[in-house]
CSV table of C-alpha atoms in Angstrom, one decimal:
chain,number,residue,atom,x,y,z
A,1,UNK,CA,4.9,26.5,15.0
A,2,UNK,CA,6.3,28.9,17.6
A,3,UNK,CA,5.0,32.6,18.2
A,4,UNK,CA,8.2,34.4,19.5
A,5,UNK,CA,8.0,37.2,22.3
A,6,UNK,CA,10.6,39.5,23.0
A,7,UNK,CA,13.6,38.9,20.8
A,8,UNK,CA,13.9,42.1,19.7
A,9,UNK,CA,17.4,43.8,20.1
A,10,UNK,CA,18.6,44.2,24.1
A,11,UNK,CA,20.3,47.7,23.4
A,12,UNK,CA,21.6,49.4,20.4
A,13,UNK,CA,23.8,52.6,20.4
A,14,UNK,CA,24.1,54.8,18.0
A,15,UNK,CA,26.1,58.5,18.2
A,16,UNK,CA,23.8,60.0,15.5
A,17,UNK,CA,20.1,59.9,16.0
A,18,UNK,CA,19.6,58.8,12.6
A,19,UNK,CA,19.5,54.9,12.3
A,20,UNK,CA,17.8,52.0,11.4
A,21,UNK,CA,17.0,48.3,12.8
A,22,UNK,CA,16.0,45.9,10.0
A,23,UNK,CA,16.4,42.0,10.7
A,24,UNK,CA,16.1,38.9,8.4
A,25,UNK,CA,15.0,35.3,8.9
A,26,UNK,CA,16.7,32.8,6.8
A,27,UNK,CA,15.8,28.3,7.6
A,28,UNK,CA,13.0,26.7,8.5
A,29,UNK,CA,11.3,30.2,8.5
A,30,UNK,CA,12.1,33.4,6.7
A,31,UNK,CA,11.2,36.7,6.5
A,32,UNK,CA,12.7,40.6,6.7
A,33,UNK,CA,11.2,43.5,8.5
A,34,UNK,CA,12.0,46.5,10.9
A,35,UNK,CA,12.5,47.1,14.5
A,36,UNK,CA,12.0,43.7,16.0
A,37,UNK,CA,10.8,40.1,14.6
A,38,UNK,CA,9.0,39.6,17.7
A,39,UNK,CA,5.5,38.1,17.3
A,40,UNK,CA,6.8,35.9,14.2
A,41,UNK,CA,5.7,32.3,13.8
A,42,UNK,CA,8.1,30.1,13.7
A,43,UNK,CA,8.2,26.7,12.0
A,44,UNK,CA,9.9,23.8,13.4
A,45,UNK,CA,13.2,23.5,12.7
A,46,UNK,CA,16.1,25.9,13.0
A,47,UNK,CA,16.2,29.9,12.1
A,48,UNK,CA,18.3,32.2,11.9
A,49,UNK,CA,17.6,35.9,12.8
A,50,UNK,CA,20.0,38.8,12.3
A,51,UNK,CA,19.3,42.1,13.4
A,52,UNK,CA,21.4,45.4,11.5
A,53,UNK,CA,21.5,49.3,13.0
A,54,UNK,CA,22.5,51.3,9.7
A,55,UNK,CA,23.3,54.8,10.5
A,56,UNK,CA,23.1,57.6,8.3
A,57,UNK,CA,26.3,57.2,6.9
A,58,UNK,CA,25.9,53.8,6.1
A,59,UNK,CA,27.9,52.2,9.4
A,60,UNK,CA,26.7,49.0,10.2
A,61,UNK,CA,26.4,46.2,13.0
A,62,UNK,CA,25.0,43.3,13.0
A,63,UNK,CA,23.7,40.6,15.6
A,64,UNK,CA,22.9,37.1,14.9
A,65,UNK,CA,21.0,34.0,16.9
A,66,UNK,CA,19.5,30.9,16.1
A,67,UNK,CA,16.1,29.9,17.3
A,68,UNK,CA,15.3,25.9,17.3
A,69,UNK,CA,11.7,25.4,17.6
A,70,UNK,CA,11.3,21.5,18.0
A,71,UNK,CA,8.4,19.0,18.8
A,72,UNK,CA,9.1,17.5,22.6
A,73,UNK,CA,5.3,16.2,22.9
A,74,UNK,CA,3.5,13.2,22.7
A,75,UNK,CA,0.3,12.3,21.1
A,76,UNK,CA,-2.7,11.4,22.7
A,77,UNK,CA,-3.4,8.0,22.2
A,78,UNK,CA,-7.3,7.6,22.6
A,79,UNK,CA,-7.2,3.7,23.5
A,80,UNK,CA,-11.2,1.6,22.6
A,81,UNK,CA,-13.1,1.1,25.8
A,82,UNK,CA,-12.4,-2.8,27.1
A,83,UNK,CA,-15.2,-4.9,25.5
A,84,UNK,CA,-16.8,-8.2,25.9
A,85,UNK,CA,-18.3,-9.9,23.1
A,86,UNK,CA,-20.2,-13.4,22.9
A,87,UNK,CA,-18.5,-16.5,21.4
A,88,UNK,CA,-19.2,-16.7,18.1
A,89,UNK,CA,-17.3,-19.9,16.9
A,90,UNK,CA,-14.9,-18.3,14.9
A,91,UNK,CA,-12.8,-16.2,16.9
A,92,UNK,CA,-14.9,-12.8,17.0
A,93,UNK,CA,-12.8,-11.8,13.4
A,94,UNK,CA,-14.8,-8.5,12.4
A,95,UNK,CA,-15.6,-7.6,16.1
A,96,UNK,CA,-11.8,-7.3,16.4
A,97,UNK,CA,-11.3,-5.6,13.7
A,98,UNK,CA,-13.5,-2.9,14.5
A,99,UNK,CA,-12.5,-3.0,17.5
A,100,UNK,CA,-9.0,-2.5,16.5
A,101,UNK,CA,-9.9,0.5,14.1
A,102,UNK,CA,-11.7,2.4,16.7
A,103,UNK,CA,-8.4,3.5,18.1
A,104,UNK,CA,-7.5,7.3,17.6
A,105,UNK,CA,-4.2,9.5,18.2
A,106,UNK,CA,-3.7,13.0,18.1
A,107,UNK,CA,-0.8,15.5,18.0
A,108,UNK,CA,0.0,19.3,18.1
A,109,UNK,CA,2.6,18.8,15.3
A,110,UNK,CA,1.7,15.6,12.9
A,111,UNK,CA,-2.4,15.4,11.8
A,112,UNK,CA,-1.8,11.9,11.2
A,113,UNK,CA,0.2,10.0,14.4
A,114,UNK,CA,1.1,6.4,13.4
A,115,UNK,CA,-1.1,4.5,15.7
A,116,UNK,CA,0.6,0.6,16.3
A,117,UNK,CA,-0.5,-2.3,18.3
A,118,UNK,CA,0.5,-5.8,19.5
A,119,UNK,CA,-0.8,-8.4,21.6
A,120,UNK,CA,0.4,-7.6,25.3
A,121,UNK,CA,-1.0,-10.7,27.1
A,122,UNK,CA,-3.7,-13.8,26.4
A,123,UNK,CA,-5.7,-14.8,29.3
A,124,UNK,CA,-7.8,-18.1,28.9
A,125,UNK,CA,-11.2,-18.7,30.8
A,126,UNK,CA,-12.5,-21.5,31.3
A,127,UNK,CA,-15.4,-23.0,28.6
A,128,UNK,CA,-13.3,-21.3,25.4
A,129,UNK,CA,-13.3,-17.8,26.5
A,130,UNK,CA,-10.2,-15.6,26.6
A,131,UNK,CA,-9.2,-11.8,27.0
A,132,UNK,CA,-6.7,-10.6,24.7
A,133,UNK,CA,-4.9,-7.5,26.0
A,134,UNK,CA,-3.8,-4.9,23.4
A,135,UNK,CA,-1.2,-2.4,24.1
A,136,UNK,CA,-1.7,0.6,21.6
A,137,UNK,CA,0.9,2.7,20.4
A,138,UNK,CA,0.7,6.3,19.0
A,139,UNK,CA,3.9,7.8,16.9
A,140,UNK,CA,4.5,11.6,15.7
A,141,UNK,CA,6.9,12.4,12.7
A,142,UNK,CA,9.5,13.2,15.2
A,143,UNK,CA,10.0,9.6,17.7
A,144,UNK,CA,7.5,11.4,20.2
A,145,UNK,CA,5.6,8.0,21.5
A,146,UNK,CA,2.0,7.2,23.9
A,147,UNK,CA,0.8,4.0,25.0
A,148,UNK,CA,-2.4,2.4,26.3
A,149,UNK,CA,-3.8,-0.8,26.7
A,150,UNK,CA,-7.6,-2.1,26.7
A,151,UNK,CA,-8.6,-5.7,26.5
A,152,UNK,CA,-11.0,-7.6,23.9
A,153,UNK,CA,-12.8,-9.9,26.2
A,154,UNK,CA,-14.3,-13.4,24.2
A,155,UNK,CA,-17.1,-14.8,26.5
A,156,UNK,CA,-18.9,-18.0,26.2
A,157,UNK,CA,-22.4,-17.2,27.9
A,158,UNK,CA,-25.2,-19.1,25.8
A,159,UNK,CA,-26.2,-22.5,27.8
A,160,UNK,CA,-25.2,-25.4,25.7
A,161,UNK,CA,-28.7,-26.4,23.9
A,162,UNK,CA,-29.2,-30.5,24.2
A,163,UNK,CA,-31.6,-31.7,21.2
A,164,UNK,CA,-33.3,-35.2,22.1
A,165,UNK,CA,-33.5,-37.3,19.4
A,166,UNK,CA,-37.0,-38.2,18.7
């Protein structure tokens, strides 16, 4: 939404000093009333606001303008810290995955950004470690787009353990 300020009529004239200024709202937000819309809300979308003078014998004039309110920001893609985790044989599965889920968007228009992500780059260390770098994606109803990256780090740290055989 959109709070208008001054959009009230310019100038009027009027020969008698009996008249009225009434206006209407009709799209995206609606609504009649005297004087001047200003201080209305506005929704996102287009609307239309006409303003009448009526004089006391019923001669009119009318004015007419569209306001467009649209949504021109992005969200705020909060991207996970980068994190290391020990090796643990099986590809770290539901450290990922709660790793993954930790990621959070906002927006001053959609409650719910669609948050996206894809592998950006796989770096392998040596001993069977490797840092997987995410790039995040957050997407408003309306194409507005953020991006981050973090990396999820796999490290191999636990000395090999060498049993003798008795």
């Amino acid at each position: 939404v959109w709070t208008s300020e001054d959009i009230g009529p310019s100038s009027g004239q009027e020969n008698c000093p009996d008249f009225t200024v009434t206006y209407s709202i009709t799209g995206a937000t609606t609504g009649t009333g005297t004087d001047d819309a200003s201080g209305t809300l506005f929704n996102l979308g287009t609307s239309t606001v006409c303003y009448t003078i009526t004089d006391g014998s019923a001669n009119t004039a009318s004015c007419c303008f569209d306001i467009v309110v649209s949504d021109c920001e992005n969200p705020i893609v909060n991207c996970p810290v980068d994190q290391t985790f020990e090796c643990d044989g099986s590809g770290n599965g539901a450290d990922l995955a709660t790793w993954l889920a930790s990621v959070t968007a906002s927006d001053n228009c959609d409650t719910s950004p669609e948050i996206t992500n894809q592998i950006y780059n796989t770096i392998s260390d040596c001993g069977g470690g490797q840092t997987t770098v995410y790039e995040f994606t957050a997407t408003d109803n309306f194409g507005n787009a953020s991006v981050c990256i973090a990396s999820f780090i796999i490290k191999d740290r636990v000395a090999p353990a060498l049993v003798t055989p008795a």
